PDB file of C-alpha atoms in Angstrom:
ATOM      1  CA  UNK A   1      -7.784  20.786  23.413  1.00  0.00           C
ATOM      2  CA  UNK A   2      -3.798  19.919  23.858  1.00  0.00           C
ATOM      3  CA  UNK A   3      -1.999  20.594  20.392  1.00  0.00           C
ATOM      4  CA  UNK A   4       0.287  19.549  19.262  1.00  0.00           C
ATOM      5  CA  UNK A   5       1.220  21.778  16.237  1.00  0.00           C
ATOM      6  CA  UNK A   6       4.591  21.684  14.818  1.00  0.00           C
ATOM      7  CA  UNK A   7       4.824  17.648  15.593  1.00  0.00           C
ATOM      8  CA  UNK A   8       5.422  15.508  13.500  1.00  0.00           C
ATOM      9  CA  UNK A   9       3.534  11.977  14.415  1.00  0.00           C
ATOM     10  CA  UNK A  10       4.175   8.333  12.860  1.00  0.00           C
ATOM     11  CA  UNK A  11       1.112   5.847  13.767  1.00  0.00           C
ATOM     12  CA  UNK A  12       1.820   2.455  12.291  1.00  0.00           C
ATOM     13  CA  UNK A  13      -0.825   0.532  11.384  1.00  0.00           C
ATOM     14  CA  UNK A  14      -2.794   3.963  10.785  1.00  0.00           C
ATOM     15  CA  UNK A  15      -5.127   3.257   7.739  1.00  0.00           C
ATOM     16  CA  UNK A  16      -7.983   1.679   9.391  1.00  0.00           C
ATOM     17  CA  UNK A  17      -9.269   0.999  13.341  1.00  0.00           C
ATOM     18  CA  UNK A  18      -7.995   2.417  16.197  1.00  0.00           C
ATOM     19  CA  UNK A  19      -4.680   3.663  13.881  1.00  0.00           C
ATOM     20  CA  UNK A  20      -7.032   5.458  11.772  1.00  0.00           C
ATOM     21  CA  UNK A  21      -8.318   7.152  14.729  1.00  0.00           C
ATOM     22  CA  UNK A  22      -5.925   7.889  16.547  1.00  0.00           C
ATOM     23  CA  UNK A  23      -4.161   9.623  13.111  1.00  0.00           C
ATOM     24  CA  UNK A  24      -6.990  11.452  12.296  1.00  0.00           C
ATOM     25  CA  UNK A  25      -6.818  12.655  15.886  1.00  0.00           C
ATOM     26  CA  UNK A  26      -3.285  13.773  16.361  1.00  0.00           C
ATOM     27  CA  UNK A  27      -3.728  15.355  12.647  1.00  0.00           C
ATOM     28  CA  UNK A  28      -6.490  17.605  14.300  1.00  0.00           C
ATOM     29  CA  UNK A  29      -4.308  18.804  17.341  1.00  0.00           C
ATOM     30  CA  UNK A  30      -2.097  19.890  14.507  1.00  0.00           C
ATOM     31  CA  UNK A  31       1.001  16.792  13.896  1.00  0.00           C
ATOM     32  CA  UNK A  32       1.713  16.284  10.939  1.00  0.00           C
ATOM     33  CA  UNK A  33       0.641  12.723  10.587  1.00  0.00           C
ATOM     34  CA  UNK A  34       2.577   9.577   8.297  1.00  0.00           C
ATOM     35  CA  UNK A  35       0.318   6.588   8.161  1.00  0.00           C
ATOM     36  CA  UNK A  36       2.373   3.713   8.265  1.00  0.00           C
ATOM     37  CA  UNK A  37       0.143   0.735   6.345  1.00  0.00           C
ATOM     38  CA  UNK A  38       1.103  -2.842   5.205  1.00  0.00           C
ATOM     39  CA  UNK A  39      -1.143  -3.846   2.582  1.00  0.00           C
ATOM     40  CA  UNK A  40      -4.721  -1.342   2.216  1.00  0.00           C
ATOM     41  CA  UNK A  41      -3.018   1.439   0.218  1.00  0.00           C
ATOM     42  CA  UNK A  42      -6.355   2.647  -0.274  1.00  0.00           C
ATOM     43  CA  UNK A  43      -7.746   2.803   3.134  1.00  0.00           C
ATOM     44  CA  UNK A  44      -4.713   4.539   3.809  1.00  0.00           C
ATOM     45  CA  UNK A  45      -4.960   7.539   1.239  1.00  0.00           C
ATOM     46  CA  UNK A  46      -8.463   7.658   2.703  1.00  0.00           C
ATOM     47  CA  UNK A  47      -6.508   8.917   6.063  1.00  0.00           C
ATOM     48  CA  UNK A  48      -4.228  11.069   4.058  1.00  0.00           C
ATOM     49  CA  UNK A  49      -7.187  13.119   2.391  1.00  0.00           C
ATOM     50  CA  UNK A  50      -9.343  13.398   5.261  1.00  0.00           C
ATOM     51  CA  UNK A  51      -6.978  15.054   7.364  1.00  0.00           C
ATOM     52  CA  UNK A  52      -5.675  16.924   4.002  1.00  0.00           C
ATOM     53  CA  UNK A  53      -9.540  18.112   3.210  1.00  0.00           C
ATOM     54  CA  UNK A  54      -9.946  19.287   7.597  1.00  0.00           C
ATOM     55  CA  UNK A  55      -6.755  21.358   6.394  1.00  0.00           C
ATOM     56  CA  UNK A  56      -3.354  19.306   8.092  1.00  0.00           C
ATOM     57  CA  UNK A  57      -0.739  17.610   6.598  1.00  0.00           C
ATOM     58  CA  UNK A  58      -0.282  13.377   5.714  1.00  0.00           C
ATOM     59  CA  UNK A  59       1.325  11.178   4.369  1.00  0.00           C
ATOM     60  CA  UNK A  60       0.995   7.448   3.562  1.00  0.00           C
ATOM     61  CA  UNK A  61       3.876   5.262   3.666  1.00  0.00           C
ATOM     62  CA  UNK A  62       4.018   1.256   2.869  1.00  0.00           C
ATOM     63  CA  UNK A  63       6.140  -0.537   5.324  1.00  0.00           C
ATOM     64  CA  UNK A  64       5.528  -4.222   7.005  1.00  0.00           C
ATOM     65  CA  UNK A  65       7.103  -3.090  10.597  1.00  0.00           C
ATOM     66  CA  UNK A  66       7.919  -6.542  11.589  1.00  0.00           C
ATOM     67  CA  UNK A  67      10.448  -6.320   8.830  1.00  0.00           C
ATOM     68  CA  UNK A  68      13.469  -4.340   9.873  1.00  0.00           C
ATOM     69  CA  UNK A  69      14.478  -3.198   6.499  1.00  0.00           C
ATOM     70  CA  UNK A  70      11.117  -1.906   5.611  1.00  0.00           C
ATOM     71  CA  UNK A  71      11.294  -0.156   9.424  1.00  0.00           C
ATOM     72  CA  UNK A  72      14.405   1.625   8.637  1.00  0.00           C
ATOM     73  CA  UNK A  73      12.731   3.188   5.621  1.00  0.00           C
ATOM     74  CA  UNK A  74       9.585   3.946   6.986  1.00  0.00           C
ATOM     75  CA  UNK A  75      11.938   5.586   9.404  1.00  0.00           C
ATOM     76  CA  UNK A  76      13.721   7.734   6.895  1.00  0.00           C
ATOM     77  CA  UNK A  77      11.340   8.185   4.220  1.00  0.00           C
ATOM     78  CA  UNK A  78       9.576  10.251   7.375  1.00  0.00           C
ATOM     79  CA  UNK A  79      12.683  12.141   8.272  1.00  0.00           C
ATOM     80  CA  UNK A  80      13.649  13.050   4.548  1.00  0.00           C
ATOM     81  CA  UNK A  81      10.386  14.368   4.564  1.00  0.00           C
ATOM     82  CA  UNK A  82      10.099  16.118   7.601  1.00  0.00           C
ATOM     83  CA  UNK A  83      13.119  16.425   9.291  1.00  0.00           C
ATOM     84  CA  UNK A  84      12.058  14.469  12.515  1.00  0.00           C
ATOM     85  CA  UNK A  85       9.611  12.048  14.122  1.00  0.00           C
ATOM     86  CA  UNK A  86       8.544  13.609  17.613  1.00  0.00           C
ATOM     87  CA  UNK A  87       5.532  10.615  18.212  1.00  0.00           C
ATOM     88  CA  UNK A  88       5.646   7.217  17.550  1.00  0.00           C
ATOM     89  CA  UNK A  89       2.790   5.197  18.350  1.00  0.00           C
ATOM     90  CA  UNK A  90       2.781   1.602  17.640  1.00  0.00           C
ATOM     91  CA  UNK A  91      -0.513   0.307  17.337  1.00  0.00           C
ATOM     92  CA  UNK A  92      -0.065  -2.290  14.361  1.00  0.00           C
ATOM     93  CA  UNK A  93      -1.346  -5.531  15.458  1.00  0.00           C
ATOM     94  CA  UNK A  94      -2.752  -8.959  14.269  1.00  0.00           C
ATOM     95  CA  UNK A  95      -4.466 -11.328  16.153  1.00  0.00           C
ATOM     96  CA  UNK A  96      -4.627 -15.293  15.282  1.00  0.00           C
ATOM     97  CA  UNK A  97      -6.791 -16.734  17.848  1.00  0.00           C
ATOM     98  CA  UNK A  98      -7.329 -20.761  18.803  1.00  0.00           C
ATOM     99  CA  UNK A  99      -7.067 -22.646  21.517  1.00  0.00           C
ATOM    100  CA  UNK A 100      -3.437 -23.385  22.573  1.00  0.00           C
ATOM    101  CA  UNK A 101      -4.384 -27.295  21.303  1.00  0.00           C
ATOM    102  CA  UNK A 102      -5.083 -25.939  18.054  1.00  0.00           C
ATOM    103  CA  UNK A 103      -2.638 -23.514  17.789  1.00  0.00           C
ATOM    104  CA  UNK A 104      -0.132 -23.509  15.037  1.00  0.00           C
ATOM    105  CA  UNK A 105       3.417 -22.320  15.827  1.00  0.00           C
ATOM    106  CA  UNK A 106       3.488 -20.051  12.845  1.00  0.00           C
ATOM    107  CA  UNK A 107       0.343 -18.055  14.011  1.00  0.00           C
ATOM    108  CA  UNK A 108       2.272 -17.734  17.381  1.00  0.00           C
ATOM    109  CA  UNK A 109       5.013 -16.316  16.015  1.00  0.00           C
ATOM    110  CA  UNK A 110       3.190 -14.494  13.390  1.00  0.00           C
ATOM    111  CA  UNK A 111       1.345 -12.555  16.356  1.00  0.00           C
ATOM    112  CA  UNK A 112       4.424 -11.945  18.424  1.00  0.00           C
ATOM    113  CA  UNK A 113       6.566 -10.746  15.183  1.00  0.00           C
ATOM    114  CA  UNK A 114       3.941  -8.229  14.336  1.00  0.00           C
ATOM    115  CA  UNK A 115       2.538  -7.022  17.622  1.00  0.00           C
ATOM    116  CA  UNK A 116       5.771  -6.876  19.489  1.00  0.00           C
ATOM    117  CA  UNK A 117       8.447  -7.327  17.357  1.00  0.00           C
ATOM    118  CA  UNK A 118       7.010  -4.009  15.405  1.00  0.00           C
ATOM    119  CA  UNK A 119       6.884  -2.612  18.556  1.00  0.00           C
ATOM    120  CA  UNK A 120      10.910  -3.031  19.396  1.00  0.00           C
ATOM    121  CA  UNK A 121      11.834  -2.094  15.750  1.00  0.00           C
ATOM    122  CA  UNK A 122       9.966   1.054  15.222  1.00  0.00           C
ATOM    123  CA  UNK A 123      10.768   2.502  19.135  1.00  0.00           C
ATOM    124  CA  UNK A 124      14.620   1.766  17.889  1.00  0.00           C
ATOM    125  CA  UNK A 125      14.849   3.178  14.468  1.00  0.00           C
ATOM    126  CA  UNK A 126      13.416   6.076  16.073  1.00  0.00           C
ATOM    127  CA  UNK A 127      15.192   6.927  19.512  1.00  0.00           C
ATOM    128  CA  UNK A 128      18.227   7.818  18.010  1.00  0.00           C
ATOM    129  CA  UNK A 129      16.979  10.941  16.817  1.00  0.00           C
ATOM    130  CA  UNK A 130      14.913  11.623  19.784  1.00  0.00           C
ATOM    131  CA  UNK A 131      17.765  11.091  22.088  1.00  0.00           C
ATOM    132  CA  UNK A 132      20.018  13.666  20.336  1.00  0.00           C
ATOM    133  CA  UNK A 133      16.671  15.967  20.389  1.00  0.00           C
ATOM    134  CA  UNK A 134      16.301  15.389  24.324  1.00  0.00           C
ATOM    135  CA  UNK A 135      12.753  14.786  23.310  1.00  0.00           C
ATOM    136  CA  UNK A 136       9.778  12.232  22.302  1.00  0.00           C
ATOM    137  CA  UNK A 137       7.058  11.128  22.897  1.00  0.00           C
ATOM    138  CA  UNK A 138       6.423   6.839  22.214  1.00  0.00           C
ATOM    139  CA  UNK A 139       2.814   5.907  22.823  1.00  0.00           C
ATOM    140  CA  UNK A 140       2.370   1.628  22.471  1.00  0.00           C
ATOM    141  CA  UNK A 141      -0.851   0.664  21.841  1.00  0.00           C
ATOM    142  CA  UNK A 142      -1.615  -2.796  24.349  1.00  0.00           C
ATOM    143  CA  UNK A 143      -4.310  -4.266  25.664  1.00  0.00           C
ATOM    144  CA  UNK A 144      -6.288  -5.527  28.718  1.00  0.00           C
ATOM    145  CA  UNK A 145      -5.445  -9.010  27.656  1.00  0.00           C
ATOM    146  CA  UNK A 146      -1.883  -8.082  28.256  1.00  0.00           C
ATOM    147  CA  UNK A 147      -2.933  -7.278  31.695  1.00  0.00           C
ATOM    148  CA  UNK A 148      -5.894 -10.154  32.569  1.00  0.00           C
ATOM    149  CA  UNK A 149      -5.298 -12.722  29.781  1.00  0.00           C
ATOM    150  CA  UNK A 150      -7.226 -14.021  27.385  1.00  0.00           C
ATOM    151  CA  UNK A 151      -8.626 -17.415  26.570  1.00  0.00           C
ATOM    152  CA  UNK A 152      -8.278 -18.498  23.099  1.00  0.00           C
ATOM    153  CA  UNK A 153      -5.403 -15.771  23.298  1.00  0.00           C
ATOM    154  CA  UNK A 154      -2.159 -17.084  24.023  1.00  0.00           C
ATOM    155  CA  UNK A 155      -0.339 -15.338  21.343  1.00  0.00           C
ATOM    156  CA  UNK A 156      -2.134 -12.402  21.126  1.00  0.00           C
ATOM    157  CA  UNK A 157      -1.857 -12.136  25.601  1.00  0.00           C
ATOM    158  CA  UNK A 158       1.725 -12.863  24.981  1.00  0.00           C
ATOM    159  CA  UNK A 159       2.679 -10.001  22.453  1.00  0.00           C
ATOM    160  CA  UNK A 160       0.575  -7.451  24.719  1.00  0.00           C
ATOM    161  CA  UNK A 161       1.773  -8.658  27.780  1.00  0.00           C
ATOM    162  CA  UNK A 162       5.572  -8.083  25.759  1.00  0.00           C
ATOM    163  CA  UNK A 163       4.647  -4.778  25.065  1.00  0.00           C
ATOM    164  CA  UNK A 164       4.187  -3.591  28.648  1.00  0.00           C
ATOM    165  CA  UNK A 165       7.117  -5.216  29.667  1.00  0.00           C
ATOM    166  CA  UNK A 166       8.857  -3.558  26.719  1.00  0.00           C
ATOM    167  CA  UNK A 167       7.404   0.003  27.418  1.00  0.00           C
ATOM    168  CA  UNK A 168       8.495   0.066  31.243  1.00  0.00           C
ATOM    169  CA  UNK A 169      11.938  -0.814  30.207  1.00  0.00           C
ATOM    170  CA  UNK A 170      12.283   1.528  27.500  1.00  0.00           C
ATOM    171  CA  UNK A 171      11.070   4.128  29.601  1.00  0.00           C
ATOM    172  CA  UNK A 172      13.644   3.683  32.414  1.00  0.00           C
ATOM    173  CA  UNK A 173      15.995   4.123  29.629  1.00  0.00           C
ATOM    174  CA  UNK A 174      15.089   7.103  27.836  1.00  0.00           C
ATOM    175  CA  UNK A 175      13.671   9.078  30.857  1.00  0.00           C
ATOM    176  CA  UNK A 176      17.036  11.141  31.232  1.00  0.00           C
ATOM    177  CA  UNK A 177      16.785  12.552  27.390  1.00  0.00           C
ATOM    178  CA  UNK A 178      13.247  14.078  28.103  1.00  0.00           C
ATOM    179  CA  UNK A 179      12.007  10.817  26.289  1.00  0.00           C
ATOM    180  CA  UNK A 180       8.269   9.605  27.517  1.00  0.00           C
ATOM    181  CA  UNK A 181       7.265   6.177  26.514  1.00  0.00           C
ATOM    182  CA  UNK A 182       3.890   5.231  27.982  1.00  0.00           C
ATOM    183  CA  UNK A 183       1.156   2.309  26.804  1.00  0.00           C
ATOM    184  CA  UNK A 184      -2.678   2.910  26.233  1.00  0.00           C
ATOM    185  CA  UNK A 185      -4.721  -0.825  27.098  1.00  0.00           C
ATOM    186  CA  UNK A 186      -8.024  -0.548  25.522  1.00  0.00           C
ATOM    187  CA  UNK A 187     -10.797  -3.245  26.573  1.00  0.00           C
ATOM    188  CA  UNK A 188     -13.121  -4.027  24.055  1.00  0.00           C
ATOM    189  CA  UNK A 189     -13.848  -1.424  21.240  1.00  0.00           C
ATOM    190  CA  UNK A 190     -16.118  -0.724  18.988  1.00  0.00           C
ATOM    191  CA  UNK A 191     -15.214  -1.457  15.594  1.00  0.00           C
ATOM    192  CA  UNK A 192     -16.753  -2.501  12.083  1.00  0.00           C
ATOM    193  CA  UNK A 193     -15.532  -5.668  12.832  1.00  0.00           C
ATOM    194  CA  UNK A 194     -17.251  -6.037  16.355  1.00  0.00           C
ATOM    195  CA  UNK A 195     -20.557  -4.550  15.214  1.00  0.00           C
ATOM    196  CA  UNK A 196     -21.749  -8.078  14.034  1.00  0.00           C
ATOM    197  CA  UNK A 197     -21.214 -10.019  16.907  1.00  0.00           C
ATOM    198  CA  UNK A 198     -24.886 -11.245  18.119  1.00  0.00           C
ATOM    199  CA  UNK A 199     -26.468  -9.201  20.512  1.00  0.00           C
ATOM    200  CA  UNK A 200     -26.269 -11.849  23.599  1.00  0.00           C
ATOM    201  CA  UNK A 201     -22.749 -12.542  23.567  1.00  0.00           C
ATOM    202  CA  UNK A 202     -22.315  -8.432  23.671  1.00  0.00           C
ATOM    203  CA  UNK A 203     -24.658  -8.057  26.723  1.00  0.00           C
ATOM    204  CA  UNK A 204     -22.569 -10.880  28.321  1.00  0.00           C
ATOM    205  CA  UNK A 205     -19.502  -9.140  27.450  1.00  0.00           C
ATOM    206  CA  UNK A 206     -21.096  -5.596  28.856  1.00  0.00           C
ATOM    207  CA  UNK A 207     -22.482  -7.414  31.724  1.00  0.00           C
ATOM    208  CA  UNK A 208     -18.095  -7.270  32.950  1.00  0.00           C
ATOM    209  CA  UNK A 209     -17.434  -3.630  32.055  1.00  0.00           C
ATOM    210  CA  UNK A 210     -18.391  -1.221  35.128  1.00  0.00           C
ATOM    211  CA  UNK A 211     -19.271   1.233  32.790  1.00  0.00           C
ATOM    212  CA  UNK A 212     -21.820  -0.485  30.949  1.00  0.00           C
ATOM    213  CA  UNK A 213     -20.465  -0.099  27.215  1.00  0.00           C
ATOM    214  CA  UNK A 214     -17.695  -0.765  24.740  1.00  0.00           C
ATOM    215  CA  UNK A 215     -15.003   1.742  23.681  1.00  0.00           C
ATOM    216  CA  UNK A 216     -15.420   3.758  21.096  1.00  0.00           C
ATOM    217  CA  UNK A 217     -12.250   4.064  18.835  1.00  0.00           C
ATOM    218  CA  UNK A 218     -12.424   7.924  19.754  1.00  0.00           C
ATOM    219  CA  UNK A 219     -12.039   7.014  23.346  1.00  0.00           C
ATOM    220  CA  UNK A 220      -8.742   4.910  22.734  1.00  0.00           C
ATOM    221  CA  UNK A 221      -7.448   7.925  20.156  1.00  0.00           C
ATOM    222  CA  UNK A 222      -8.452  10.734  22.837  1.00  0.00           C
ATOM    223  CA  UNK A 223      -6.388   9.007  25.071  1.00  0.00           C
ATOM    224  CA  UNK A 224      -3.035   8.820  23.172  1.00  0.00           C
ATOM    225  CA  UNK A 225      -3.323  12.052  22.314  1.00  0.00           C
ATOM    226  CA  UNK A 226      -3.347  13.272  25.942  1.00  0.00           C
ATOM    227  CA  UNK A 227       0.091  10.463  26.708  1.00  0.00           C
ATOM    228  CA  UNK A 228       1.273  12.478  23.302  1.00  0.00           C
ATOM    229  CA  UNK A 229       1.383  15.758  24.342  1.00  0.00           C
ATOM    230  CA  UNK A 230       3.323  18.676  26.313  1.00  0.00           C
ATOM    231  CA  UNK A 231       0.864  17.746  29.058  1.00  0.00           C
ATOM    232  CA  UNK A 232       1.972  14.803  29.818  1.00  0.00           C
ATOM    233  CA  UNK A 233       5.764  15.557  30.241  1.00  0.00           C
ATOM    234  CA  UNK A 234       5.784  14.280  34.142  1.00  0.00           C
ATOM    235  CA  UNK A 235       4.293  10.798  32.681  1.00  0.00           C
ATOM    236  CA  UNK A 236       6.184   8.413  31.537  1.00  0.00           C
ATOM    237  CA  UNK A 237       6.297   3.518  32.108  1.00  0.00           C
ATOM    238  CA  UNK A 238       2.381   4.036  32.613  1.00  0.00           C
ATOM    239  CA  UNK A 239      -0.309   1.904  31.319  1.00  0.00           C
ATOM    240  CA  UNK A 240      -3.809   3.799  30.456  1.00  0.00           C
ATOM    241  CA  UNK A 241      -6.553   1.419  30.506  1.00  0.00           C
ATOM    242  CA  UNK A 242      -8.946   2.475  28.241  1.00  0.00           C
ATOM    243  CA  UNK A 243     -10.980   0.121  29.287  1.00  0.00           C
ATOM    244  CA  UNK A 244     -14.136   1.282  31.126  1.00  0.00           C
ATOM    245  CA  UNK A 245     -12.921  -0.364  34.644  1.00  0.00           C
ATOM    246  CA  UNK A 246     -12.874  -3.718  33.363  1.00  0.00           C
ATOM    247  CA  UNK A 247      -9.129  -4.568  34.946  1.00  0.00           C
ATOM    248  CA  UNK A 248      -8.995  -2.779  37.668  1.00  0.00           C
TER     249      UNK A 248
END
């Protein structure tokens, strides 16, 4: 298993989903984890005491990372407490779906300001730091509808579609400081929130994924972990699909 001791790791969006497992998973290779959360303060210090109780080190820290004030202290409430941020990964998202006929211009913009607007904030309240390092690793969680598009998903399509963009050119930048920035696209994942969808439109869906079967939230957090690590030091403005061949 890659470790990753001695890291310290910020995963916004961390108290629940694919944040939650991807902190619990970079908490288990060792990083010290801080669980970046906008409004679940409990779900969060769920995070924080499960890693705690399998014997690493958490923290939970309030922050709405559209917001660039409450970015700059998520920012330094991590360094005061740590000394450094080594990993970022942005994976705090929203989704407001509709048709584009029905779609209000505040749920666009709603979508874009937290998906990739987050995304920009937290990767530059961070590379300062990382720069003067010469290292970092920034892992941006994006998605297959970035890549294919979505229907019903014009905002949401946009924002991940932003976020590749955004991770390519970030990456050309920061290569020369020993700074990797890299994007894992999961396809459809299992979730609580996808486990009541009836069982026909779910065959339909698995009836387009080569591999027969949804992600599983560990498959998406194995994944960053890898793009996280030492390991992959010679990888950097690449997009994992996580996706179980459905884009290729």
């Amino acid at each position: 298993m890659t470790q990753l001791n001695e890291r310290i790791a910020l995963v916004t969006g961390g108290s629940r989903g694919i944040g939650r497992g991807i902190a619990l998973e970079l908490a288990k290779r060792g990083a010290t984890v801080v669980v970046n959360y906008q409004r679940n303060a409990e779900a969060a210090e769920e995070v924080v005491t499960q890693i705690v109780a399998d014997g690493g080190k958490a923290q939970a820290v309030q922050a709405d990372v559209s917001l660039e004030e409450d970015v700059n202290r998520l920012v330094k409430t991590a360094v005061d407490a740590y000394g450094k941020i080594d990993i970022l990964v942005n994976n705090a998202g929203t989704t407001r779906d509709n048709l584009i006929m029905r779609m209000s211009a505040e749920d666009f913009d709603t979508v874009l300001e937290t998906n990739l607007r987050s995304t920009w904030l937290c990767s530059k309240a961070v590379v300062r730091d990382m720069m003067r390092k010469r290292y970092g690793r920034i892992v941006n969680i994006t998605s297959v509808s970035g890549i294919m598009g979505n229907g019903g998903q014009t905002n949401y399509s946009a924002s991940k579609a932003g976020i590749i963009g955004l991770t390519k050119a970030l990456a050309r930048e920061l290569a020369s400081r020993g700074i990797t920035v890299n994007a894992v696209a999961p396809g459809f994942v299992a979730t609580d929130l996808t486990a009541t969808l009836p069982e026909d439109i779910a065959k339909k869906i698995n009836e387009n994924i080569p591999l027969g079967r949804w992600a599983t939230i560990e498959d998406v957090a194995l994944a960053t972990a890898f793009i996280a690590s030492d390991e992959a030091s010679y990888i950097t403005g690449h997009v994992l699909n996580v996706d179980g061949g459905l884009a290729m």
